[in-house]
Tab-separated table of C-alpha atoms and ligand atoms in Angstrom:
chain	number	residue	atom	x	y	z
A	1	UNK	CA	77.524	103.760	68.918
A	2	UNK	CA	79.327	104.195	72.269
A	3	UNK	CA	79.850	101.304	74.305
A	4	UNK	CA	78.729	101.406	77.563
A	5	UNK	CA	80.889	98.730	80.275
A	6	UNK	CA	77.944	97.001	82.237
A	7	UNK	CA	78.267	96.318	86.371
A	8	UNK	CA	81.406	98.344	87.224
A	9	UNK	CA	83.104	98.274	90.830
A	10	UNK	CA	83.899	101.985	91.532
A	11	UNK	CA	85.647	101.243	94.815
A	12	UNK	CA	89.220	102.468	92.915
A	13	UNK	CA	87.137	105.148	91.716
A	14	UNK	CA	86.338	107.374	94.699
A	15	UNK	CA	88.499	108.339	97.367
A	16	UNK	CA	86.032	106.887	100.232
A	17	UNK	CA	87.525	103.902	99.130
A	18	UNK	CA	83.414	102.446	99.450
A	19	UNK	CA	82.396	99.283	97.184
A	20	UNK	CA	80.011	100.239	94.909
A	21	UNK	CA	78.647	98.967	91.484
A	22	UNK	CA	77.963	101.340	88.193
A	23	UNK	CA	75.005	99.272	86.511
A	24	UNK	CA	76.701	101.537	83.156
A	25	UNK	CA	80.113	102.991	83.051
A	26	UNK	CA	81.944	104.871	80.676
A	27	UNK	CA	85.069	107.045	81.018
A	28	UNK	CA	85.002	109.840	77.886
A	29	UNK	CA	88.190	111.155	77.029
A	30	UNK	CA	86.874	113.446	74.329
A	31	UNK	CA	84.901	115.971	74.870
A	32	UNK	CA	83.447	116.135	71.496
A	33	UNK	CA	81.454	112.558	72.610
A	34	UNK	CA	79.099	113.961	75.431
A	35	UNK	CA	76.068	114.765	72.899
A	36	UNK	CA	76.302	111.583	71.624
A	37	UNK	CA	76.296	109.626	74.777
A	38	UNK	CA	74.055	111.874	76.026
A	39	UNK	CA	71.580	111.382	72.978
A	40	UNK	CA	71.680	107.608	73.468
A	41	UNK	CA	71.254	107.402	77.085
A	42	UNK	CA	67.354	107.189	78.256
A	43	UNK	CA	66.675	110.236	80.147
A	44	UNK	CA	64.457	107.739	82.512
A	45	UNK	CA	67.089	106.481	83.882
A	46	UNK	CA	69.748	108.136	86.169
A	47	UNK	CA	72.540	109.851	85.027
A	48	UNK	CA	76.004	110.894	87.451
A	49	UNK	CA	78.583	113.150	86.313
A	50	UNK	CA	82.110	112.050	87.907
A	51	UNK	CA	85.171	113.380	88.138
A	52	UNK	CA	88.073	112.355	90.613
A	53	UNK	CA	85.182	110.849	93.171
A	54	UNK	CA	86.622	112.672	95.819
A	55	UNK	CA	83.494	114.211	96.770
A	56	UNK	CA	80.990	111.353	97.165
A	57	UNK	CA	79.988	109.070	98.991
A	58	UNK	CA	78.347	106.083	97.382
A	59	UNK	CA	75.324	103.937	100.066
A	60	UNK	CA	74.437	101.772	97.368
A	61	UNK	CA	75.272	100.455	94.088
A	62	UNK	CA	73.904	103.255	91.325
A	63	UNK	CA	71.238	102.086	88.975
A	64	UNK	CA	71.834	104.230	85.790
A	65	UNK	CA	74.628	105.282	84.179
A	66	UNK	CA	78.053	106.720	85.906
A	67	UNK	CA	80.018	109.118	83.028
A	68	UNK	CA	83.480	110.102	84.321
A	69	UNK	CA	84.952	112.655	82.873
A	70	UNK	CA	88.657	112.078	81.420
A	71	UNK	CA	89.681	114.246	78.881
A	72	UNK	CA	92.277	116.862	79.871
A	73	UNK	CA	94.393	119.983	78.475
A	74	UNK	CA	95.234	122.950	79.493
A	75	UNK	CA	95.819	125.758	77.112
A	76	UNK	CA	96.278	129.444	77.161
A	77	UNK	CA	93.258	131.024	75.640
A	78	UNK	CA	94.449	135.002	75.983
A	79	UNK	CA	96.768	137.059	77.200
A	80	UNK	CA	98.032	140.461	78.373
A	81	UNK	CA	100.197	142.774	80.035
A	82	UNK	CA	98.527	142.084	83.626
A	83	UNK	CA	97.096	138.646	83.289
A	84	UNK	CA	96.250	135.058	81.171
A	85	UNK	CA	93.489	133.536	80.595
A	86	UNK	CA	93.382	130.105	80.352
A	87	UNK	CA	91.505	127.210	79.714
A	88	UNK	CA	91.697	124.019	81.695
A	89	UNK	CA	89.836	120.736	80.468
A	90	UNK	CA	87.029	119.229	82.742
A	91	UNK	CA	88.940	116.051	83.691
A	92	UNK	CA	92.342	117.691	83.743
A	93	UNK	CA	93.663	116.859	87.310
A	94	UNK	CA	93.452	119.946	89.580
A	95	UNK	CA	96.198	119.954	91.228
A	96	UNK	CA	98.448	119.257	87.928
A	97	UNK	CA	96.725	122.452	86.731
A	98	UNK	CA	97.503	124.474	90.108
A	99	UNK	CA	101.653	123.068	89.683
A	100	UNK	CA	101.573	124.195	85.862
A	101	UNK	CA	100.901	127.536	86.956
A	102	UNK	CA	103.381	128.112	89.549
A	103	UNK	CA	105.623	126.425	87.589
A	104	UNK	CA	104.587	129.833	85.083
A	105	UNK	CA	104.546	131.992	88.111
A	106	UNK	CA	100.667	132.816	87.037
A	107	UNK	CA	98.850	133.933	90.311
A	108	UNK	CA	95.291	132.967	91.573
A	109	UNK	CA	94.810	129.055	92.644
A	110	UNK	CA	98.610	128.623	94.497
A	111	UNK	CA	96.278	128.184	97.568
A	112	UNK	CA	94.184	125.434	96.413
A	113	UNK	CA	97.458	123.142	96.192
A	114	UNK	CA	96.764	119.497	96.909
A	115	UNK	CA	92.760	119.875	96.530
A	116	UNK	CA	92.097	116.115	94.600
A	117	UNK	CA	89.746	116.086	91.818
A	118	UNK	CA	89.544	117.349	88.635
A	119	UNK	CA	89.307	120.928	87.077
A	120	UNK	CA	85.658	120.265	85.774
A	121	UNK	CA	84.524	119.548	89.722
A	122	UNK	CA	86.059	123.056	91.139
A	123	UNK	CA	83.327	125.254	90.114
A	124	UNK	CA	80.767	123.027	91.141
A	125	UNK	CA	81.449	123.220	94.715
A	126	UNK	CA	83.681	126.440	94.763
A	127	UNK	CA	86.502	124.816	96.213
A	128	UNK	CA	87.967	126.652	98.348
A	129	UNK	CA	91.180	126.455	100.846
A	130	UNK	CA	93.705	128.571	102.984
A	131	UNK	CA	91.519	131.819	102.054
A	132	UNK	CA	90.642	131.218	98.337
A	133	UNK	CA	88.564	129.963	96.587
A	134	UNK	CA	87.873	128.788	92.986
A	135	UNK	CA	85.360	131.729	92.099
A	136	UNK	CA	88.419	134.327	93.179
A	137	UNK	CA	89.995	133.643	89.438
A	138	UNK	CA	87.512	131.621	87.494
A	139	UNK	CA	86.377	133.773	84.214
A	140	UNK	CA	83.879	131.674	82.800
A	141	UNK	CA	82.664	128.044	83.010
A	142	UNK	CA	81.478	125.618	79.602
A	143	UNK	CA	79.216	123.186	79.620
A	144	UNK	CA	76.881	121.130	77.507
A	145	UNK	CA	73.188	121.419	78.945
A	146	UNK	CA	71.628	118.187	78.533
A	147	UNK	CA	68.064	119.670	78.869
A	148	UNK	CA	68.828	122.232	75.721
A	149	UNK	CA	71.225	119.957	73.859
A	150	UNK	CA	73.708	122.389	73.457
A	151	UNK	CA	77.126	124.093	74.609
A	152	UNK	CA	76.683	127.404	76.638
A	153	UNK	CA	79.139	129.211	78.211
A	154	UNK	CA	78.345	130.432	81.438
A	155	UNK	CA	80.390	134.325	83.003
A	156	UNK	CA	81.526	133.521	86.325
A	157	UNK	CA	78.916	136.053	87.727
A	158	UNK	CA	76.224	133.909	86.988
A	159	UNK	CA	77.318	131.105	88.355
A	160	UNK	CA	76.273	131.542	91.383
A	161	UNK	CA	79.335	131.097	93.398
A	162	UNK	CA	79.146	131.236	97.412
A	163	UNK	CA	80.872	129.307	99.878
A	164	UNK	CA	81.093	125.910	98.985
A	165	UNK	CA	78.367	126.527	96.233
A	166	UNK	CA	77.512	127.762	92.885
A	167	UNK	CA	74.599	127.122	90.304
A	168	UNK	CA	75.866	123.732	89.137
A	169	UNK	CA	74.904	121.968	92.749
A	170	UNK	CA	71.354	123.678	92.488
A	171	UNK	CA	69.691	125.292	89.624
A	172	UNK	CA	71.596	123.106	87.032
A	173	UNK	CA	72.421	119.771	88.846
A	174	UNK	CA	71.669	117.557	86.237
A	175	UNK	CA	71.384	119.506	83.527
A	176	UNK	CA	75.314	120.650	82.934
A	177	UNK	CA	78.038	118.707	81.863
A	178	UNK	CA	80.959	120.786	82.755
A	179	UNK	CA	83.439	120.616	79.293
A	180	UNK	CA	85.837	123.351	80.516
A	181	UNK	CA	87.015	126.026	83.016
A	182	UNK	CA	88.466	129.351	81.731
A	183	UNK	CA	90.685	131.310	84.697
A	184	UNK	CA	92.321	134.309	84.580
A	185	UNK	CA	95.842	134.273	86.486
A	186	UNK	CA	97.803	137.168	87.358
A	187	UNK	CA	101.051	138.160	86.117
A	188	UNK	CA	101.783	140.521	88.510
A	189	UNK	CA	100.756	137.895	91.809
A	190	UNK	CA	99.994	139.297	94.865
A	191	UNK	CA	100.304	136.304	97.710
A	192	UNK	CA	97.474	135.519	100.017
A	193	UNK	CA	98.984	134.252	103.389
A	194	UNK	CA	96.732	135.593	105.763
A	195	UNK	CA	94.862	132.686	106.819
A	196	UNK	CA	96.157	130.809	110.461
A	197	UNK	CA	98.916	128.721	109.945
A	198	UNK	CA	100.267	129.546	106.542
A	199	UNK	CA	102.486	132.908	107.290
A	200	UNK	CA	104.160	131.012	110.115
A	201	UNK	CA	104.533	127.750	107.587
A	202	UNK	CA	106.161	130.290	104.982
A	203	UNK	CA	108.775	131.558	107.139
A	204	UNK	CA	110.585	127.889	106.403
A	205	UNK	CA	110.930	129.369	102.792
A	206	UNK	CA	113.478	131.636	102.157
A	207	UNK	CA	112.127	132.874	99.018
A	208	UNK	CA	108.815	134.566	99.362
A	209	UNK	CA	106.708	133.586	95.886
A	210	UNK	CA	104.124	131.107	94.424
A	211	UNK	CA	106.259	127.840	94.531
A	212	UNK	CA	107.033	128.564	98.342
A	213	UNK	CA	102.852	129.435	98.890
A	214	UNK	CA	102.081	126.145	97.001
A	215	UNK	CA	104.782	124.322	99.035
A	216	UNK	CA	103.768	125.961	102.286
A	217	UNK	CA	100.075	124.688	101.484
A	218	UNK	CA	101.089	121.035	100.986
A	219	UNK	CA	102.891	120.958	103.821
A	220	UNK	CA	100.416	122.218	105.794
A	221	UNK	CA	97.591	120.150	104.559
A	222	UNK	CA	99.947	116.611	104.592
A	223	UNK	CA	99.915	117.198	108.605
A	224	UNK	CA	96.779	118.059	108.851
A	225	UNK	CA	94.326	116.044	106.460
A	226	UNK	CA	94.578	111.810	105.468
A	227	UNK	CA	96.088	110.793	102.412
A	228	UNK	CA	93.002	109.310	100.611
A	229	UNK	CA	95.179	106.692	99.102
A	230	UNK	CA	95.961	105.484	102.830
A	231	UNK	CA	93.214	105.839	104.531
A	232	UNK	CA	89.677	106.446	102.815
A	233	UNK	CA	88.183	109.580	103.556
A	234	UNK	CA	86.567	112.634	101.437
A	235	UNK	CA	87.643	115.851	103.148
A	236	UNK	CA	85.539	117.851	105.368
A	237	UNK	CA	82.665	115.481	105.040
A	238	UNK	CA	80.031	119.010	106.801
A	239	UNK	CA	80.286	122.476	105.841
A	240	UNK	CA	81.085	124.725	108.446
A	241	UNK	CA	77.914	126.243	109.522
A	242	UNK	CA	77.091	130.009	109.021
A	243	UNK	CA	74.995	131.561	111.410
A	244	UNK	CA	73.289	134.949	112.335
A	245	UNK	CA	75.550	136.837	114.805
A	246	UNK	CA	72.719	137.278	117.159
A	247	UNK	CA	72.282	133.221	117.543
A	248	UNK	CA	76.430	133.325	117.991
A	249	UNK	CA	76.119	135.897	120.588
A	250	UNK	CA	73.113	133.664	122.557
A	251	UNK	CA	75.715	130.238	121.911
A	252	UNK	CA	78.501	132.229	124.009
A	253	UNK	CA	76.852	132.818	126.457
A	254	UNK	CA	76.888	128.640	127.418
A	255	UNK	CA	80.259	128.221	125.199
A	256	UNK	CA	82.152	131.282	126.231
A	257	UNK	CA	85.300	129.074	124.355
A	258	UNK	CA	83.461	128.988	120.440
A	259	UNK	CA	85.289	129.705	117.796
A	260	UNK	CA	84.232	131.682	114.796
A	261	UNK	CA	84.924	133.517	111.831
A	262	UNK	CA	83.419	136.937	110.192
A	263	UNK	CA	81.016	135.394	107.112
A	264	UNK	CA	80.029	139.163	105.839
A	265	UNK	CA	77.113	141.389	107.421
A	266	UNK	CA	75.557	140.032	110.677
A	267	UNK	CA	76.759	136.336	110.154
A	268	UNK	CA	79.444	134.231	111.180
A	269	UNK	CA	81.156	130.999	110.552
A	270	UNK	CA	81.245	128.358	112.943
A	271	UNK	CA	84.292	125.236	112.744
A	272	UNK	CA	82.393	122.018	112.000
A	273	UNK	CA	85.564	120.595	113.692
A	274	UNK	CA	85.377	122.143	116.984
A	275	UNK	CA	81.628	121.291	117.486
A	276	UNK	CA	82.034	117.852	116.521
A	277	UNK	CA	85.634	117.309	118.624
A	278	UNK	CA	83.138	119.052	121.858
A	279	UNK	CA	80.570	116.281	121.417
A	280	UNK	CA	83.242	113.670	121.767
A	281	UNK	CA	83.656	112.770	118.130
A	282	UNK	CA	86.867	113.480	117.601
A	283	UNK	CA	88.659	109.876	117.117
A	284	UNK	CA	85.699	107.852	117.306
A	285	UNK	CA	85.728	104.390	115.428
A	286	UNK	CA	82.724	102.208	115.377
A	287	UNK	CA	83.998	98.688	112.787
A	288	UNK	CA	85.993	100.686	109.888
A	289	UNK	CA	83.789	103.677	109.785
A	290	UNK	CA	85.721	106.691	111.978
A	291	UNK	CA	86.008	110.282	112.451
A	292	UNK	CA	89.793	111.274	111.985
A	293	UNK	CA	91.904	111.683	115.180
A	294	UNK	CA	93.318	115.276	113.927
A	295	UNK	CA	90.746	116.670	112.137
A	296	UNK	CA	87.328	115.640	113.301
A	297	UNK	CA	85.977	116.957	110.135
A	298	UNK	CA	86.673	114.487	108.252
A	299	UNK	CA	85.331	111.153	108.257
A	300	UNK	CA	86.977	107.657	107.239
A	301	UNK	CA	86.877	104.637	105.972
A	302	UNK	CA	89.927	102.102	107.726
A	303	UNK	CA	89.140	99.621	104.973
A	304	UNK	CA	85.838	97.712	104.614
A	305	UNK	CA	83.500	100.463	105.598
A	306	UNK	CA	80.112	100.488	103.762
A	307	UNK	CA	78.701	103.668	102.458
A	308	UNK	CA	75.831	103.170	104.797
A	309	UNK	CA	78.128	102.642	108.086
A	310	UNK	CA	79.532	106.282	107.102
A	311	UNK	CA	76.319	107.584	106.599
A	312	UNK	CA	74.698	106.412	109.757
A	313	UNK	CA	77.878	107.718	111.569
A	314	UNK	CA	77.202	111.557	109.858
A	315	UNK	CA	73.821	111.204	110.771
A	316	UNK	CA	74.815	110.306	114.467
A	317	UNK	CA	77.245	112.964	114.529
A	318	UNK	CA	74.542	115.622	113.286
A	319	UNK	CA	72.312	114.702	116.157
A	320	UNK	CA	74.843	115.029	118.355
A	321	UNK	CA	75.755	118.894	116.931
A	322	UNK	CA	71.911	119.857	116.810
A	323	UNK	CA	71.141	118.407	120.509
A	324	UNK	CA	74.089	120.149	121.889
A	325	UNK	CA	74.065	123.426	119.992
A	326	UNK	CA	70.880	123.795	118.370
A	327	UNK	CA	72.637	123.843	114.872
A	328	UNK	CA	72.204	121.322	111.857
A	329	UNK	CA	75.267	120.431	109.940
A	330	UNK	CA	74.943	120.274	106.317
A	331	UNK	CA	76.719	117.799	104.531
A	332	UNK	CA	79.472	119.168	101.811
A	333	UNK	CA	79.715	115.605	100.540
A	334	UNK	CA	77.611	114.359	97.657
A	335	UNK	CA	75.215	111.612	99.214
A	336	UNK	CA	74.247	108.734	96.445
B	1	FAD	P1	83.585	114.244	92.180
B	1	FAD	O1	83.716	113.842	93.592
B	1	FAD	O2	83.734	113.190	91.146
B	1	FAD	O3	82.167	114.960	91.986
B	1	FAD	C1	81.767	115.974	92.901
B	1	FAD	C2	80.493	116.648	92.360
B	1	FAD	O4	80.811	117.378	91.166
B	1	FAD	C3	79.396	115.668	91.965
B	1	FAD	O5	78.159	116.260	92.222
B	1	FAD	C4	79.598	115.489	90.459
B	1	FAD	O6	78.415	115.108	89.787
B	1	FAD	C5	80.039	116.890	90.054
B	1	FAD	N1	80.918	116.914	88.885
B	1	FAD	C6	82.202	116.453	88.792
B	1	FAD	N2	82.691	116.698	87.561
B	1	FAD	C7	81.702	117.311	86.861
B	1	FAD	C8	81.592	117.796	85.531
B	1	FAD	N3	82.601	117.744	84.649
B	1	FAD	N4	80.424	118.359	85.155
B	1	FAD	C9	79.384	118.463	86.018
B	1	FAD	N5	79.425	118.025	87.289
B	1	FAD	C10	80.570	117.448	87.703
B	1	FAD	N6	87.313	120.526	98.687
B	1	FAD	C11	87.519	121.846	98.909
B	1	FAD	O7	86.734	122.692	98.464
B	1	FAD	N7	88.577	122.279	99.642
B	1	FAD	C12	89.493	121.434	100.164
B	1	FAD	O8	90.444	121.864	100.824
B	1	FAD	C13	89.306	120.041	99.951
B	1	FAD	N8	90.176	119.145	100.482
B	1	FAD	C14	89.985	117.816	100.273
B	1	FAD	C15	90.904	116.926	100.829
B	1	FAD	C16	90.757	115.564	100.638
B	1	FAD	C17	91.768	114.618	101.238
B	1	FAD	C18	89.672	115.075	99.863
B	1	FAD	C19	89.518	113.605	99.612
B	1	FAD	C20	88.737	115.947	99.322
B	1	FAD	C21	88.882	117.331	99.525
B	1	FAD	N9	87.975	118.274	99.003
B	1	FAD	C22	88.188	119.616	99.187
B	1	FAD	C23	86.778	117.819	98.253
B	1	FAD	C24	87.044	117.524	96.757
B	1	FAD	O9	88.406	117.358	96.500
B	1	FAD	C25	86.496	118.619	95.859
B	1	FAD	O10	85.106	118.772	96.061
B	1	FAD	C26	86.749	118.355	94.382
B	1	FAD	O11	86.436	119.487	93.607
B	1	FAD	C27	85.957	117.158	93.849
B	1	FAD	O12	86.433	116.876	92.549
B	1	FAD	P2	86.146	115.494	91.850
B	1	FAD	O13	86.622	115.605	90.436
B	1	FAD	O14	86.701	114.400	92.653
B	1	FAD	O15	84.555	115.460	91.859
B	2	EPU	N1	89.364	122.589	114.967
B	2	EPU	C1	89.072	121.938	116.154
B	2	EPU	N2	89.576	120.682	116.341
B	2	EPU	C2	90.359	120.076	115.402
B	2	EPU	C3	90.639	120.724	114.191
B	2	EPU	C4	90.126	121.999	113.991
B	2	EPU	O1	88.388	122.461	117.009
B	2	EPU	O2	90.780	118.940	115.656
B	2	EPU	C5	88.817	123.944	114.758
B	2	EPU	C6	89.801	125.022	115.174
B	2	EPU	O3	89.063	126.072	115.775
B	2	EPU	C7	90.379	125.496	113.847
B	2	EPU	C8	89.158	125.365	112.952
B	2	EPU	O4	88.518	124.166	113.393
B	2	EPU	O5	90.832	126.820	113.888
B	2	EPU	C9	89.444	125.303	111.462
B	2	EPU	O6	90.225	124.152	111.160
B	2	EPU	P1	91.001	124.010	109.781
B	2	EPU	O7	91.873	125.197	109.541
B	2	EPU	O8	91.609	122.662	109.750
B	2	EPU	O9	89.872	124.116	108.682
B	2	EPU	P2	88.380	123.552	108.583
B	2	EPU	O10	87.425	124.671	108.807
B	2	EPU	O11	88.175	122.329	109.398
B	2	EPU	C10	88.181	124.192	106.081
B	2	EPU	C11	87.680	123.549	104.837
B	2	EPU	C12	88.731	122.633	104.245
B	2	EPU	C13	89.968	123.458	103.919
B	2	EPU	C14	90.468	124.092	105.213
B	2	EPU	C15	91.634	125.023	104.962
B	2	EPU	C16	85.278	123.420	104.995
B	2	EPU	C17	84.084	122.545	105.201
B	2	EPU	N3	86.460	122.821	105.095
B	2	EPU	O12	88.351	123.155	107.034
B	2	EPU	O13	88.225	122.078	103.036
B	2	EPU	O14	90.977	122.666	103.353
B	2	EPU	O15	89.400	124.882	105.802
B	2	EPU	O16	91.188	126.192	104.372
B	2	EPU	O17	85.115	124.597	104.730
B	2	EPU	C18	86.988	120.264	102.140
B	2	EPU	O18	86.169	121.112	101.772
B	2	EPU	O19	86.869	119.039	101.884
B	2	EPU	C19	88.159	120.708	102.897
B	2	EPU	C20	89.093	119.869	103.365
């Protein structure tokens, strides 16, 4: 019989920093538990999945029952001439999993340095950072389908991976309760440093290599993005749009200054950031609910913000986007 803590504050629990109540809690540190808790809980009633919280935002207390995900490990599964496989534990923290494997000189998530949240959370949105992303090295992805009542194991080809997506935010939202994430890491790394900022950040480091990528990362993201434990916030709170490149060509014509990136055939990306810093966001407060000074991405809570003050201000902001450019910003954060 698992027992389930009743009326739980999860302010300390997500990075927003937002006061919220759990009607159930319970943290599971063993993996071997979720069918169990699972079995006993009344499908009626609502069910969230949470790891680090750094990825939600909470508007009102949640009536059902909040299951965050602690147990952790990481363990070499296979290995080779070229590469390892390993397997990292759902509520292992990632960025404790990106240091071990620098530490082991093992190649493939060096870039995602600093990224809060838990292991079990990166293939769900394909995290992604400095020109990676999760899906570049993840082999396969386990999980315990509530729907089936069993453990599957899922290649990473059919998880759907995209940018900022995969088939755990969609087709099985709900369903999977991610146990484990199996990577394979190079032996032989080759170092990704072409994205803006981070070649020029490297040349501090005398010695080329993992440990100065990683460092070269968390420097770059300490000036650039809040420290959630200062000031409340949940990274890029929009995606950055992706749009056909004939619309792109049409939006030059009025913003001859628009950024963007190539997103494959006949699309690009748009920064989130620059549209919302040209509609005057950038450094806007309103009570404790603010977009950040540096990086208008992001949006923050100076202390006693509610959930709902953020969300009106998103909402605000994607007015402003769509009435100025036409285009409607999606949020990346997980709205409860
Ligand atoms: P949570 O916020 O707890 O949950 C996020 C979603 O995943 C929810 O839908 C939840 O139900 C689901 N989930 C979590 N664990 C499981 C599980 N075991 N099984 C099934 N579903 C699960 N993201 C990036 O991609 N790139 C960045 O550069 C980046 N920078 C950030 C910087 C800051 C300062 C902050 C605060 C956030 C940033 N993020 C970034 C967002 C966030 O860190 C990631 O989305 C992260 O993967 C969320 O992990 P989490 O454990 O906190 O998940
Ligand atoms: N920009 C502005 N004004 C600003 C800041 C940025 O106009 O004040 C524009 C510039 O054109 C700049 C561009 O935005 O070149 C991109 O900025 P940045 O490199 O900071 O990255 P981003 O697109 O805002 C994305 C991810 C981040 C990730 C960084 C680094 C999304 C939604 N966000 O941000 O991920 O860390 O790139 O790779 O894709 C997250 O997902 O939570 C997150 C923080």
């Amino acid at each position: 019989m698992i027992q389930l803590a009743e009326n739980v504050s999860l302010r300390n629990l997500n990075t927003f920093g937002i006061e919220a109540l759990a009607r159930y809690y319970y943290f599971c540190t063993d993996p071997e538990q979720i069918p169990e808790i699972i079995a006993e809980w009344s499908q009626e009633e609502p069910l969230l999945i949470m790891g680090g919280g750094s990825n939600l935002l909470f508007t009102r207390n949640y009536e059902g029952l909040v299951l965050r995900i602690g147990f952790s490990g990481i363990k070499i599964v296979h290995n080779n001439k070229d590469y390892v496989i390993v397997e990292v534990a759902a509520g292992e923290n990632w960025d404790d999993f990106v240091a071990w494997t620098v530490e082991r000189n093992l190649g493939g998530v060096e870039n995602l340095s600093l990224i809060p949240g838990t292991a079990g959370a990166s293939p769900v949105q394909n995290i992604g950072a400095y020109g990676s992303e999760a899906a570049n090295c993840i082999e396969s992805v386990s999980f315990y389908s509530i729907g089936e009542k069993t453990t599957k194991t899922l290649p990473a080809q059919d998880c759907g991976f995209g940018y900022r997506t995969s088939i755990f935010k969609h087709q099985l939202a709900g369903d999977a309760v991610i146990l484990s994430v199996r990577f394979r890491l190079s032996l032989r790394p080759v170092l990704n440093i072409e994205y803006k900022g981070l070649k020029e950040e490297l040349q501090k480091y005398p010695e080329p290599g993992l440990r100065a990528v990683r460092e070269a990362v968390i420097a770059i993201r300490r000036q650039k993005l809040p420290d959630p434990v200062l000031v409340g916030n949940a990274g890029s709170f929009f995606k950055n749009p992706v749009i056909a490149r004939e619309d792109f060509t049409a939006l030059k014509l009025t913003f001859p200054d628009i950024p963007s990136f190539p997103a494959g055939d006949g699309f690009v990306k748009l920064p989130a950031a620059w549209l919302i810093e040209k509609c005057g966001w950038k450094g806007y407060r309103k009570g404790d609910a603010g977009v950040h000074p540096h990086q208008p991405l992001v949006l923050v809570n100076y202390g006693k913000a509610t959930g709902t003050e953020i969300y009106e201000l998103a909402g605000a902001i994607q007015t402003s986007v769509y009435q100025t450019f036409g285009i409607k910003l999606e949020p990346e954060v997980r709205i409860i």
